[in-house]
Structures are given as structure tokens and as C-alpha cells.
Coordinates of N, CA and C in Angstrom, one line a residue:
X1 N -16.1 60.9 39.5 CA -15.2 62.1 39.2 C -15.9 63.4 39.7
X2 N -15.2 64.1 40.4 CA -15.8 65.4 40.9 C -15.8 66.4 39.8
X3 N -16.9 67.2 39.9 CA -17.0 68.3 38.9 C -16.1 69.4 39.3
X4 N -15.6 70.3 38.3 CA -14.8 71.4 38.6 C -15.4 72.3 39.7
X5 N -16.7 72.4 39.7 CA -17.4 73.3 40.6 C -17.1 72.9 42.1
X6 N -16.8 71.7 42.3 CA -16.6 71.2 43.7 C -15.3 71.9 44.3
X7 N -14.5 72.5 43.5 CA -13.3 73.2 44.0 C -13.5 74.7 44.3
X8 N -14.7 75.2 44.1 CA -14.9 76.6 44.4 C -14.6 76.9 45.9
X9 N -14.0 78.0 46.2 CA -13.6 78.3 47.6 C -13.5 79.8 47.7
X10 N -13.7 80.2 49.0 CA -13.6 81.6 49.3 C -12.1 82.0 49.4
X11 N -11.2 81.0 49.4 CA -9.7 81.4 49.5 C -9.2 81.6 48.1
X12 N -8.2 82.4 48.1 CA -7.4 82.6 46.8 C -6.5 81.4 46.5
X13 N -6.2 81.2 45.3 CA -5.3 80.1 45.0 C -4.0 80.1 45.7
X14 N -3.5 81.3 46.0 CA -2.2 81.5 46.7 C -2.3 81.1 48.2
X15 N -3.5 81.4 48.8 CA -3.6 81.1 50.2 C -3.9 79.6 50.5
X16 N -4.5 78.9 49.5 CA -4.8 77.5 49.8 C -3.6 76.6 50.1
X17 N -2.5 76.7 49.3 CA -1.4 75.8 49.7 C -0.8 76.1 51.1
X18 N -0.9 77.4 51.5 CA -0.3 77.7 52.8 C -1.2 77.1 53.9
X19 N -2.5 77.1 53.7 CA -3.4 76.5 54.7 C -3.2 75.0 54.7
X20 N -3.1 74.4 53.5 CA -2.9 72.9 53.5 C -1.6 72.6 54.2
X21 N -0.5 73.4 54.0 CA 0.8 73.1 54.7 C 0.6 73.1 56.2
X22 N -0.1 74.2 56.7 CA -0.3 74.3 58.1 C -1.1 73.1 58.7
X23 N -2.1 72.7 58.0 CA -2.9 71.6 58.5 C -2.2 70.3 58.4
X24 N -1.4 70.1 57.4 CA -0.6 68.8 57.3 C 0.4 68.8 58.4
X25 N 1.1 69.9 58.6 CA 2.2 70.0 59.6 C 1.6 69.7 61.0
X26 N 0.4 70.3 61.3 CA -0.2 70.0 62.6 C -0.6 68.6 62.7
X27 N -1.1 68.0 61.7 CA -1.5 66.6 61.8 C -0.3 65.7 62.0
X28 N 0.8 65.9 61.3 CA 2.0 65.1 61.5 C 2.5 65.3 63.0
X29 N 2.5 66.5 63.5 CA 3.0 66.7 64.9 C 2.1 66.0 65.9
X30 N 0.8 66.0 65.7 CA -0.1 65.3 66.6 C 0.1 63.8 66.5
X31 N 0.2 63.3 65.3 CA 0.3 61.9 65.1 C 1.5 61.3 65.8
X32 N 2.7 62.0 65.7 CA 3.9 61.5 66.2 C 4.3 62.1 67.6
X33 N 3.4 62.7 68.3 CA 3.8 63.3 69.5 C 4.3 62.2 70.5
X34 N 3.6 61.1 70.5 CA 4.1 60.0 71.3 C 5.4 59.4 70.9
X35 N 5.6 59.3 69.5 CA 6.9 58.8 69.0 C 8.0 59.7 69.4
X36 N 7.8 61.1 69.4 CA 8.9 62.0 69.7 C 9.4 61.9 71.1
X37 N 8.6 61.3 72.0 CA 9.1 61.2 73.4 C 10.1 60.0 73.5
X38 N 10.0 59.1 72.5 CA 10.8 57.9 72.6 C 12.1 58.0 71.8
X39 N 12.2 58.7 70.7 CA 13.4 58.8 69.9 C 13.2 60.0 68.9
X40 N 14.3 60.4 68.3 CA 14.3 61.5 67.4 C 13.6 61.1 66.1
X41 N 12.9 62.1 65.5 CA 12.3 61.9 64.2 C 12.4 63.2 63.4
X42 N 12.3 63.1 62.1 CA 12.5 64.3 61.2 C 11.1 64.7 60.7
X43 N 10.8 66.0 60.9 CA 9.6 66.6 60.3 C 9.9 67.6 59.2
X44 N 9.1 67.5 58.2 CA 9.3 68.4 57.0 C 7.9 69.0 56.6
X45 N 7.9 70.3 56.2 CA 6.7 70.9 55.6 C 7.2 72.0 54.7
X46 N 6.3 72.3 53.8 CA 6.7 73.4 52.9 C 5.6 73.7 51.9
X47 N 5.8 74.8 51.1 CA 4.9 75.2 50.1 C 5.7 75.9 49.0
X48 N 5.2 75.7 47.8 CA 5.8 76.3 46.6 C 4.7 76.8 45.6
X49 N 4.9 78.0 45.1 CA 3.9 78.6 44.2 C 4.5 79.1 43.0
X50 N 3.9 79.0 41.8 CA 4.3 79.5 40.6 C 3.4 80.6 40.1
X51 N 3.9 81.4 39.2 CA 3.3 82.7 38.8 C 1.9 82.5 38.3
X52 N 1.6 81.4 37.5 CA 0.3 81.2 36.9 C -0.6 80.3 37.7
X53 N -0.4 80.1 39.0 CA -1.3 79.4 39.9 C -0.9 78.0 40.2
X54 N 0.1 77.4 39.6 CA 0.6 76.1 40.0 C 1.1 76.2 41.4
X55 N 0.9 75.1 42.2 CA 1.3 75.1 43.6 C 1.6 73.7 44.1
X56 N 2.3 73.7 45.2 CA 2.6 72.4 45.9 C 2.7 72.7 47.4
X57 N 2.1 71.9 48.2 CA 2.2 72.0 49.6 C 2.4 70.6 50.2
X58 N 3.2 70.4 51.2 CA 3.5 69.1 51.7 C 3.8 69.1 53.2
X59 N 3.7 68.0 53.8 CA 4.1 67.7 55.2 C 4.5 66.3 55.3
X60 N 5.6 66.0 55.9 CA 6.1 64.6 56.0 C 6.8 64.3 57.3
X61 N 7.0 63.0 57.6 CA 7.7 62.6 58.8 C 8.6 61.4 58.4
X62 N 9.8 61.4 58.9 CA 10.7 60.3 58.8 C 11.0 59.8 60.2
X63 N 10.6 58.6 60.5 CA 10.6 58.0 61.8 C 11.5 56.7 61.9
X64 N 12.4 56.6 62.7 CA 13.2 55.4 62.9 C 12.3 54.2 63.2
X65 N 12.6 53.0 62.6 CA 11.8 51.8 62.8 C 12.4 51.0 64.0
X66 N 11.6 50.9 65.1 CA 12.1 50.2 66.2 C 12.5 51.2 67.3
X67 N 12.3 50.8 68.6 CA 12.6 51.7 69.7 C 14.0 52.0 69.9
X68 N 14.9 51.2 69.4 CA 16.3 51.4 69.6 C 17.0 52.0 68.3
X69 N 16.2 52.3 67.3 CA 16.7 52.8 66.0 C 17.2 54.2 66.2
X70 N 18.1 54.7 65.3 CA 18.7 56.0 65.4 C 18.4 56.7 64.1
X71 N 18.0 57.9 64.1 CA 17.7 58.7 62.9 C 19.0 58.9 62.2
X72 N 19.0 58.6 60.9 CA 20.2 58.7 60.1 C 21.0 57.4 59.8
X73 N 20.6 56.4 60.6 CA 21.2 55.1 60.4 C 20.2 54.0 60.7
X74 N 20.1 53.1 59.8 CA 19.2 51.9 60.0 C 17.8 52.1 59.3
X75 N 16.9 51.2 59.7 CA 15.6 51.2 59.0 C 14.7 52.3 59.5
X76 N 13.9 52.9 58.5 CA 13.1 54.0 58.8 C 11.7 53.9 58.1
X77 N 10.8 54.7 58.6 CA 9.5 54.8 58.0 C 9.3 56.2 57.5
X78 N 8.7 56.4 56.3 CA 8.5 57.7 55.7 C 7.0 57.9 55.4
X79 N 6.4 58.9 55.9 CA 5.0 59.2 55.6 C 4.9 60.6 55.0
X80 N 4.1 60.8 54.0 CA 4.1 62.0 53.2 C 2.6 62.3 52.8
X81 N 2.2 63.6 53.1 CA 0.9 64.1 52.7 C 1.2 65.3 51.8
X82 N 0.5 65.5 50.7 CA 0.7 66.7 49.8 C -0.5 67.0 49.0
X83 N -0.4 68.3 48.5 CA -1.4 68.8 47.6 C -0.6 69.4 46.4
X84 N -1.0 69.0 45.2 CA -0.3 69.5 44.0 C -1.3 70.1 43.1
X85 N -1.0 71.2 42.5 CA -1.8 71.8 41.5 C -0.9 72.3 40.3
X86 N -1.2 71.8 39.1 CA -0.4 72.1 38.0 C -1.2 72.2 36.7
X87 N -0.5 72.8 35.7 CA -1.2 73.0 34.4 C -0.4 72.2 33.3
X88 N -1.1 71.8 32.3 CA -0.4 71.2 31.1 C -1.2 71.4 29.9
X89 N -0.5 71.3 28.7 CA -1.2 71.5 27.4 C -1.7 70.2 26.9
X90 N -3.0 70.2 26.5 CA -3.6 69.0 25.9 C -4.4 69.4 24.7
X91 N -3.9 69.0 23.5 CA -4.6 69.3 22.2 C -4.8 70.8 22.1
X92 N -3.8 71.6 22.5 CA -3.9 73.1 22.3 C -4.7 73.8 23.4
X93 N -5.1 73.1 24.4 CA -5.9 73.7 25.4 C -5.2 73.5 26.8
X94 N -5.3 74.5 27.6 CA -4.6 74.4 28.9 C -5.5 73.7 29.9
X95 N -5.0 72.6 30.5 CA -5.8 71.8 31.5 C -5.1 72.0 32.9
X96 N -6.0 72.2 33.9 CA -5.5 72.4 35.3 C -5.8 71.1 36.0
X97 N -4.8 70.6 36.7 CA -4.9 69.4 37.6 C -4.8 69.8 39.0
X98 N -5.7 69.2 39.9 CA -5.6 69.4 41.3 C -5.5 68.0 41.9
X99 N -4.6 67.7 42.8 CA -4.3 66.3 43.1 C -3.8 66.2 44.6
X100 N -4.6 65.9 45.6 CA -4.1 65.6 46.9 C -3.5 64.1 46.9
X101 N -2.5 63.9 47.7 CA -2.0 62.5 47.7 C -1.4 62.2 49.1
X102 N -1.1 60.9 49.2 CA -0.5 60.3 50.4 C 0.4 59.1 50.1
X103 N 1.5 59.0 50.8 CA 2.3 57.8 50.6 C 2.9 57.4 51.9
X104 N 3.2 56.1 51.9 CA 3.9 55.5 53.1 C 5.0 54.6 52.6
X105 N 6.2 54.7 53.1 CA 7.3 53.9 52.6 C 8.2 53.4 53.8
X106 N 8.9 52.3 53.5 CA 9.9 51.7 54.4 C 11.2 51.9 53.7
X107 N 12.2 52.3 54.5 CA 13.5 52.6 53.9 C 14.7 52.3 54.8
X108 N 15.9 52.6 54.3 CA 17.1 52.4 55.0 C 18.0 53.6 54.9
X109 N 18.6 54.1 55.9 CA 19.5 55.3 55.9 C 20.8 54.9 56.4
X110 N 21.8 55.6 55.9 CA 23.2 55.5 56.5 C 23.9 56.8 56.3
X111 N 24.9 57.0 57.2 CA 25.7 58.3 57.1 C 27.1 58.0 57.6
X112 N 28.0 59.0 57.2 CA 29.4 58.9 57.7 C 29.8 60.4 57.8
X113 N 31.1 60.5 57.8 CA 31.7 61.9 58.0 C 31.5 62.8 56.8
X114 N 31.2 62.3 55.7 CA 31.1 63.1 54.5 C 29.7 63.3 53.9
X115 N 28.7 62.6 54.6 CA 27.4 62.8 54.1 C 26.5 61.6 54.4
X116 N 25.3 61.5 53.7 CA 24.3 60.5 54.0 C 23.6 60.0 52.8
X117 N 22.9 58.9 52.9 CA 22.1 58.4 51.8 C 20.9 57.7 52.4
X118 N 19.8 57.5 51.6 CA 18.7 56.8 52.0 C 18.0 56.2 50.8
X119 N 17.3 55.1 50.9 CA 16.5 54.5 49.8 C 15.2 54.0 50.4
X120 N 14.1 54.1 49.7 CA 12.8 53.8 50.2 C 12.0 53.0 49.1
X121 N 11.0 52.2 49.6 CA 10.0 51.6 48.7 C 8.7 51.6 49.5
X122 N 7.6 51.9 48.8 CA 6.3 52.0 49.4 C 5.2 52.1 48.4
X123 N 4.1 52.6 48.9 CA 2.9 52.7 48.1 C 2.3 54.2 48.2
X124 N 1.8 54.7 47.2 CA 1.2 56.0 47.1 C -0.2 56.0 46.6
X125 N -1.0 57.0 47.0 CA -2.4 57.2 46.5 C -2.6 58.6 46.2
X126 N -3.3 58.9 45.0 CA -3.5 60.3 44.6 C -4.9 60.3 43.9
X127 N -5.6 61.5 44.1 CA -6.9 61.7 43.5 C -6.7 63.0 42.6
X128 N -6.7 62.8 41.3 CA -6.4 63.8 40.3 C -7.6 64.3 39.6
X129 N -8.0 65.5 39.8 CA -9.2 66.1 39.1 C -8.7 67.1 38.0
X130 N -9.2 66.9 36.8 CA -8.8 67.7 35.7 C -9.9 68.7 35.3
X131 N -9.5 69.9 34.9 CA -10.5 70.9 34.5 C -9.9 71.7 33.3
X132 N -10.5 71.6 32.1 CA -11.6 70.7 31.8 C -11.2 69.2 31.8
X133 N -12.1 68.3 31.9 CA -11.8 66.9 32.0 C -11.2 66.4 30.7
X134 N -10.3 65.4 30.9 CA -9.7 64.7 29.7 C -9.8 63.2 30.0
X135 N -10.9 62.5 29.4 CA -11.0 61.1 29.6 C -9.9 60.3 29.1
X136 N -9.1 60.8 28.2 CA -7.9 60.0 27.7 C -6.7 60.2 28.5
X137 N -6.7 61.1 29.5 CA -5.5 61.3 30.3 C -5.1 60.1 31.1
X138 N -3.8 59.9 31.2 CA -3.3 58.7 31.9 C -3.3 58.9 33.4
X139 N -3.1 60.2 33.9 CA -3.2 60.5 35.3 C -4.5 61.2 35.6
X140 N -5.4 60.5 36.2 CA -6.8 61.0 36.3 C -7.6 60.1 37.4
X141 N -8.4 60.8 38.1 CA -9.2 60.1 39.1 C -8.3 59.5 40.2
X142 N -8.9 58.6 41.0 CA -8.1 58.0 42.1 C -7.2 56.9 41.6
X143 N -6.0 56.9 41.9 CA -5.0 55.9 41.5 C -4.0 55.6 42.6
X144 N -3.6 54.4 42.7 CA -2.5 54.0 43.6 C -1.3 53.6 42.8
X145 N -0.1 53.6 43.5 CA 1.1 53.4 42.7 C 2.2 52.8 43.6
X146 N 3.1 52.1 43.0 CA 4.3 51.6 43.7 C 5.3 52.8 43.7
X147 N 5.9 53.1 44.8 CA 6.8 54.2 45.0 C 8.2 53.8 45.3
X148 N 9.2 54.3 44.6 CA 10.6 54.1 44.8 C 11.3 55.5 45.0
X149 N 12.1 55.6 46.0 CA 12.8 56.9 46.2 C 14.2 56.7 46.7
X150 N 15.1 57.5 46.2 CA 16.5 57.5 46.7 C 17.0 58.9 46.8
X151 N 17.8 59.2 47.9 CA 18.3 60.5 48.1 C 19.7 60.5 48.7
X152 N 20.5 61.5 48.5 CA 21.8 61.6 49.1 C 22.2 63.0 49.4
X153 N 23.0 63.2 50.4 CA 23.6 64.5 50.7 C 25.1 64.3 50.9
X154 N 25.9 64.8 50.1 CA 27.3 64.5 50.1 C 28.2 65.8 50.1
X155 N 29.1 65.9 51.0 CA 30.0 67.0 51.0 C 31.3 66.5 50.3
X156 N 31.6 67.2 49.1 CA 32.8 66.8 48.3 C 33.9 67.8 48.5
X157 N 33.8 68.8 49.3 CA 34.9 69.7 49.7 C 34.5 70.3 51.0
X158 N 35.4 71.0 51.6 CA 35.1 71.6 52.9 C 33.9 72.5 52.9
X159 N 33.7 73.3 51.8 CA 32.6 74.2 51.7 C 31.6 74.0 50.6
X160 N 31.6 72.8 50.1 CA 30.7 72.4 48.9 C 30.0 71.2 49.2
X161 N 28.7 71.1 48.8 CA 27.8 70.0 49.0 C 27.0 69.7 47.8
X162 N 26.7 68.4 47.6 CA 25.7 68.0 46.6 C 24.5 67.3 47.3
X163 N 23.3 67.8 47.0 CA 22.1 67.1 47.5 C 21.3 66.7 46.3
X164 N 20.9 65.4 46.3 CA 20.2 64.9 45.2 C 19.1 63.9 45.6
X165 N 18.0 63.9 44.9 CA 16.9 62.9 45.1 C 16.2 62.6 43.8
X166 N 15.7 61.3 43.8 CA 15.0 60.9 42.6 C 13.8 60.0 43.1
X167 N 12.7 60.2 42.5 CA 11.5 59.4 42.9 C 10.8 59.0 41.7
X168 N 10.4 57.7 41.7 CA 9.6 57.1 40.6 C 8.4 56.4 41.1
X169 N 7.3 56.6 40.5 CA 6.0 56.0 40.8 C 5.5 55.2 39.6
X170 N 5.2 53.9 39.9 CA 4.7 53.0 38.8 C 3.2 52.8 39.0
X171 N 2.5 53.0 37.9 CA 1.0 52.8 37.9 C 0.2 53.9 38.5
X172 N 0.1 55.1 37.8 CA 0.7 55.4 36.5 C 2.2 55.9 36.7
X173 N 2.9 55.8 35.6 CA 4.3 56.2 35.7 C 4.5 57.7 35.9
X174 N 5.2 58.1 36.8 CA 5.6 59.5 37.0 C 6.9 59.6 37.7
X175 N 7.6 60.7 37.6 CA 8.9 60.9 38.1 C 9.1 62.3 38.6
X176 N 10.1 62.4 39.5 CA 10.5 63.7 40.1 C 12.0 63.5 40.5
X177 N 12.8 64.5 40.1 CA 14.2 64.4 40.5 C 14.7 65.8 40.7
X178 N 15.7 65.9 41.7 CA 16.2 67.3 42.0 C 17.7 67.1 42.3
X179 N 18.5 68.0 41.9 CA 19.9 68.1 42.2 C 20.2 69.5 42.7
X180 N 20.8 69.6 43.9 CA 21.2 70.9 44.4 C 22.7 71.0 44.6
X181 N 23.3 72.0 44.2 CA 24.7 72.3 44.3 C 24.9 73.5 45.3
X182 N 25.5 73.3 46.4 CA 25.5 74.2 47.5 C 26.9 74.6 48.0
X183 N 27.1 75.9 48.4 CA 28.3 76.3 48.9 C 28.1 77.0 50.3
X184 N 28.9 76.7 51.3 CA 28.7 77.3 52.6 C 28.9 78.8 52.5
X185 N 28.0 79.6 53.1 CA 28.1 81.0 53.1 C 29.3 81.5 54.0
X186 N 30.0 82.4 53.6 CA 31.1 83.0 54.4 C 30.6 84.1 55.4
X187 N 29.3 84.5 55.2 CA 28.7 85.5 56.0 C 27.6 85.1 57.0
X188 N 27.4 83.7 57.0 CA 26.3 83.3 57.9 C 26.3 81.8 57.9
X189 N 25.5 81.2 58.9 CA 25.4 79.7 59.0 C 24.4 79.1 58.1
X190 N 24.5 79.3 56.8 CA 23.6 78.7 55.8 C 24.4 78.4 54.6
X191 N 23.7 77.7 53.6 CA 24.3 77.3 52.4 C 23.5 78.0 51.2
X192 N 24.3 78.4 50.2 CA 23.7 79.0 49.0 C 24.1 78.2 47.8
X193 N 23.2 78.2 46.8 CA 23.5 77.4 45.6 C 22.3 77.5 44.6
X194 N 22.2 76.4 43.8 CA 21.2 76.4 42.8 C 20.6 75.0 42.8
X195 N 19.4 74.9 42.3 CA 18.7 73.6 42.1 C 18.2 73.4 40.7
X196 N 18.2 72.1 40.2 CA 17.7 71.7 39.0 C 16.7 70.6 39.2
X197 N 15.4 70.8 38.7 CA 14.4 69.8 38.9 C 13.8 69.3 37.6
X198 N 13.6 68.0 37.5 CA 12.9 67.5 36.3 C 11.8 66.6 36.9
X199 N 10.6 66.8 36.3 CA 9.4 66.1 36.8 C 8.4 65.9 35.7
X200 N 7.5 64.8 35.8 CA 6.6 64.6 34.8 C 5.8 63.3 34.9
X201 N 4.9 63.1 34.0 CA 4.1 61.9 33.9 C 3.7 61.8 32.4
X202 N 2.9 60.8 32.0 CA 2.5 60.7 30.6 C 1.8 61.9 30.0
X203 N 1.2 62.7 30.8 CA 0.5 63.9 30.3 C 1.2 65.2 30.5
X204 N 2.3 65.2 31.3 CA 2.8 66.5 31.8 C 4.4 66.4 32.0
X205 N 5.1 67.4 31.5 CA 6.5 67.4 31.7 C 7.0 68.8 32.1
X206 N 7.9 69.0 33.0 CA 8.4 70.3 33.4 C 9.8 70.2 34.0
X207 N 10.5 71.3 33.9 CA 11.8 71.4 34.6 C 11.9 72.8 35.2
X208 N 12.7 72.8 36.3 CA 12.9 74.1 37.0 C 14.4 74.3 37.2
X209 N 14.7 75.6 37.3 CA 16.1 76.1 37.6 C 15.9 77.2 38.5
X210 N 16.6 77.1 39.7 CA 16.4 78.1 40.7 C 17.6 78.3 41.6
X211 N 17.5 79.4 42.4 CA 18.5 79.7 43.4 C 17.9 79.2 44.7
X212 N 18.8 78.7 45.6 CA 18.3 78.2 46.9 C 19.2 78.7 48.0
X213 N 18.6 78.9 49.2 CA 19.3 79.2 50.4 C 18.8 78.1 51.4
X214 N 19.7 77.3 51.9 CA 19.4 76.1 52.7 C 19.9 76.3 54.1
X215 N 19.2 75.7 55.1 CA 19.6 75.5 56.5 C 19.8 76.9 57.2
X216 N 18.8 77.8 57.0 CA 18.8 79.0 57.8 C 18.2 78.6 59.1
X217 N 19.0 78.7 60.2 CA 18.5 78.2 61.5 C 17.5 79.2 62.2
X218 N 16.4 78.6 62.6 CA 15.5 79.4 63.4 C 15.4 79.0 64.8
X219 N 16.0 77.8 65.1 CA 16.2 77.3 66.5 C 17.3 76.3 66.4
X220 N 17.6 75.7 67.6 CA 18.7 74.7 67.6 C 18.3 73.4 66.8
X221 N 17.0 73.2 66.5 CA 16.6 72.0 65.9 C 15.8 72.2 64.6
X222 N 15.5 73.4 64.2 CA 14.7 73.7 63.1 C 15.4 74.7 62.1
X223 N 15.4 74.3 60.8 CA 16.0 75.2 59.8 C 14.9 75.5 58.7
X224 N 15.1 76.6 58.0 CA 14.3 77.0 56.9 C 15.1 76.9 55.6
X225 N 14.5 76.5 54.5 CA 15.1 76.6 53.2 C 14.2 77.5 52.3
X226 N 14.9 78.2 51.4 CA 14.2 79.1 50.5 C 14.6 78.8 49.1
X227 N 13.7 79.1 48.1 CA 14.0 78.9 46.7 C 13.3 79.9 45.9
X228 N 13.9 80.2 44.7 CA 13.3 81.2 43.8 C 13.9 80.9 42.4
X229 N 13.0 80.8 41.4 CA 13.5 80.4 40.1 C 12.5 80.5 39.0
X230 N 12.7 79.7 37.9 CA 11.9 79.7 36.8 C 11.5 78.2 36.5
X231 N 10.2 78.0 36.1 CA 9.8 76.7 35.7 C 9.2 76.7 34.3
X232 N 9.6 75.7 33.5 CA 9.1 75.6 32.1 C 8.3 74.3 32.0
X233 N 7.0 74.4 31.7 CA 6.2 73.3 31.4 C 6.0 73.1 29.9
X234 N 6.1 71.8 29.5 CA 6.0 71.6 28.0 C 4.7 72.1 27.5
X235 N 4.8 72.9 26.4 CA 3.6 73.5 25.8 C 3.1 74.8 26.4
X236 N 3.7 75.2 27.5 CA 3.3 76.5 28.2 C 4.4 77.4 28.3
X237 N 4.1 78.7 28.7 CA 5.1 79.7 28.9 C 5.9 79.5 30.2
X238 N 7.1 80.0 30.2 CA 7.9 79.9 31.4 C 7.3 80.8 32.6
X239 N 7.3 80.2 33.8 CA 6.7 80.9 35.0 C 7.8 81.1 36.0
X240 N 7.7 82.0 36.9 CA 8.5 82.2 38.0 C 7.9 81.4 39.2
X241 N 8.8 80.8 40.1 CA 8.3 80.1 41.2 C 9.1 80.5 42.5
X242 N 8.5 80.4 43.6 CA 9.1 80.6 44.9 C 8.6 79.6 45.9
X243 N 9.5 79.3 46.9 CA 9.0 78.3 47.9 C 9.8 78.4 49.2
X244 N 9.2 77.8 50.2 CA 9.8 77.8 51.5 C 9.6 76.4 52.1
X245 N 10.6 75.9 52.8 CA 10.6 74.6 53.5 C 11.0 74.7 54.9
X246 N 10.4 73.9 55.8 CA 10.7 73.9 57.2 C 11.1 72.5 57.5
X247 N 12.3 72.3 58.1 CA 12.9 71.0 58.4 C 13.3 71.0 59.9
X248 N 12.8 70.1 60.7 CA 13.0 70.0 62.1 C 13.3 68.6 62.6
X249 N 14.1 68.5 63.6 CA 14.4 67.3 64.3 C 13.8 67.3 65.7
X250 N 12.9 66.4 66.0 CA 12.1 66.4 67.2 C 12.4 65.1 68.0
X251 N 12.0 65.2 69.3 CA 12.1 64.0 70.1 C 13.4 64.0 70.9
X252 N 13.7 62.8 71.5 CA 14.9 62.7 72.3 C 15.9 61.7 71.7
X253 N 17.2 62.0 71.9 CA 18.2 61.1 71.4 C 18.2 59.8 72.2

């Protein structure tokens, strides 16, 4: 178990997730540079920060399985790197958790004229450091898990969409779910709406409610998503949070 002192850094807590996001995004791009010449793949990166120092940074890639596979239909690979920092109440004391993680999954995607869906199964690894330490915590030290994930994006009217995802990890048990309700903007090529997030594990539970702006185009293949809202963690005061996500399609059709 690493001591809390091992996390001392010259960077501020707000700057660290941004650096992690940049490094993860770069590593994903370098790893799949050869893949991108063969077929399209999806790259994702982002960061989210809350008022009291909680943070999340991630980079991921979704790659078709097989040289003839098509992004959006058929078997796919999903690779995910992230850094999460959160707080929870334990016996009346606030505990801070810092936890880098990695997961790899195999899944299947399909799409039609009204939307898409995907389902994955894989394995995850996370190293959780608690400060102050809690030997009785269920989520602690290095742990591996079975990962199940499902997501969908469905247009249920000409200008309305629902985007949902749910993830469950077994060993230790943890969950994350998000629902977004979006309406096409009449003043630009993007979607506006709200998101609801529920997440937790045996030691920690939180939910979020926020406003979102999705699919702001920065190029023909890259979009930005923005979010701003409030997060409530069980046993702690409500915090504000803000985030940004980068989503891009790379490679050749």
C-alpha cells in the first residue's frame, strides 16, 4: 500500500486530470496509428472536475475486430484508461480515494436509422489508494474485476434523442449509469439537454444532475461535449462539477 505522501506533486489538483487526459489521449493515438490506416476507429478522451477536488480523466478507443469489420456494426474491442479521484464519508471522517485504472473488453455493436446500441464484457484493473487509510474498505489496493457494459443512443423524435449507458464491475462490486435527454438546437449543429448519473461501490455512493451540450463540431470528424451540474455524495455536501469530452472518428472507411 502506498503512503499518502507518495502522491505529493508540484501540480495543483485541478491541473493533474488535464495532464493525465493529454497523456492518455496521446498513448491511445500512438498505439492505434497502424490500426487507423486499415479501418475507422473511435477515440474518446475527457476530464471532469468537482468543486472540492474530486476529478475524473479518461482516454479510450473502440476498434472494430477484424480487418473487414465496420465501426458501428459487428464485433468490436474497447480499451479504456482512466484516473479517478473522489471523496466519501467513513465513520464521520472524509476519506479521499485516488485510483488509476485500465480495462479491456470485447463487444458487439449494431445500428439502424433511429440509433445504435452496444454491449461489452471484459476485465478491469484498478489501484485504489485511500487517505487516511481504511483497512475495512471494500475498494482498496490493487483489484481486478469482471466488467459488463451496455449503451444505447436512440432518436425517438425528429429533434429528440436518448443516450444511456450502464456499467457494472464484479469483484469488488461497483456501478455507473448515465441517462442523457437531448434536443437538437435550432441555432446550431449541436444537441442540448440534461444528464442524470448514478454511481457507487460498497464504500461510496453519488448521483449527478447536469446540463449538457453534445456534438459541438471542431472538425469533420471530431466533436466536443460539455457538461455542468451538481453532484451529491452520500454523507458529504453537494458540489458543482464541470467537464469536457472529445470524441473523434479516425482512420479510413
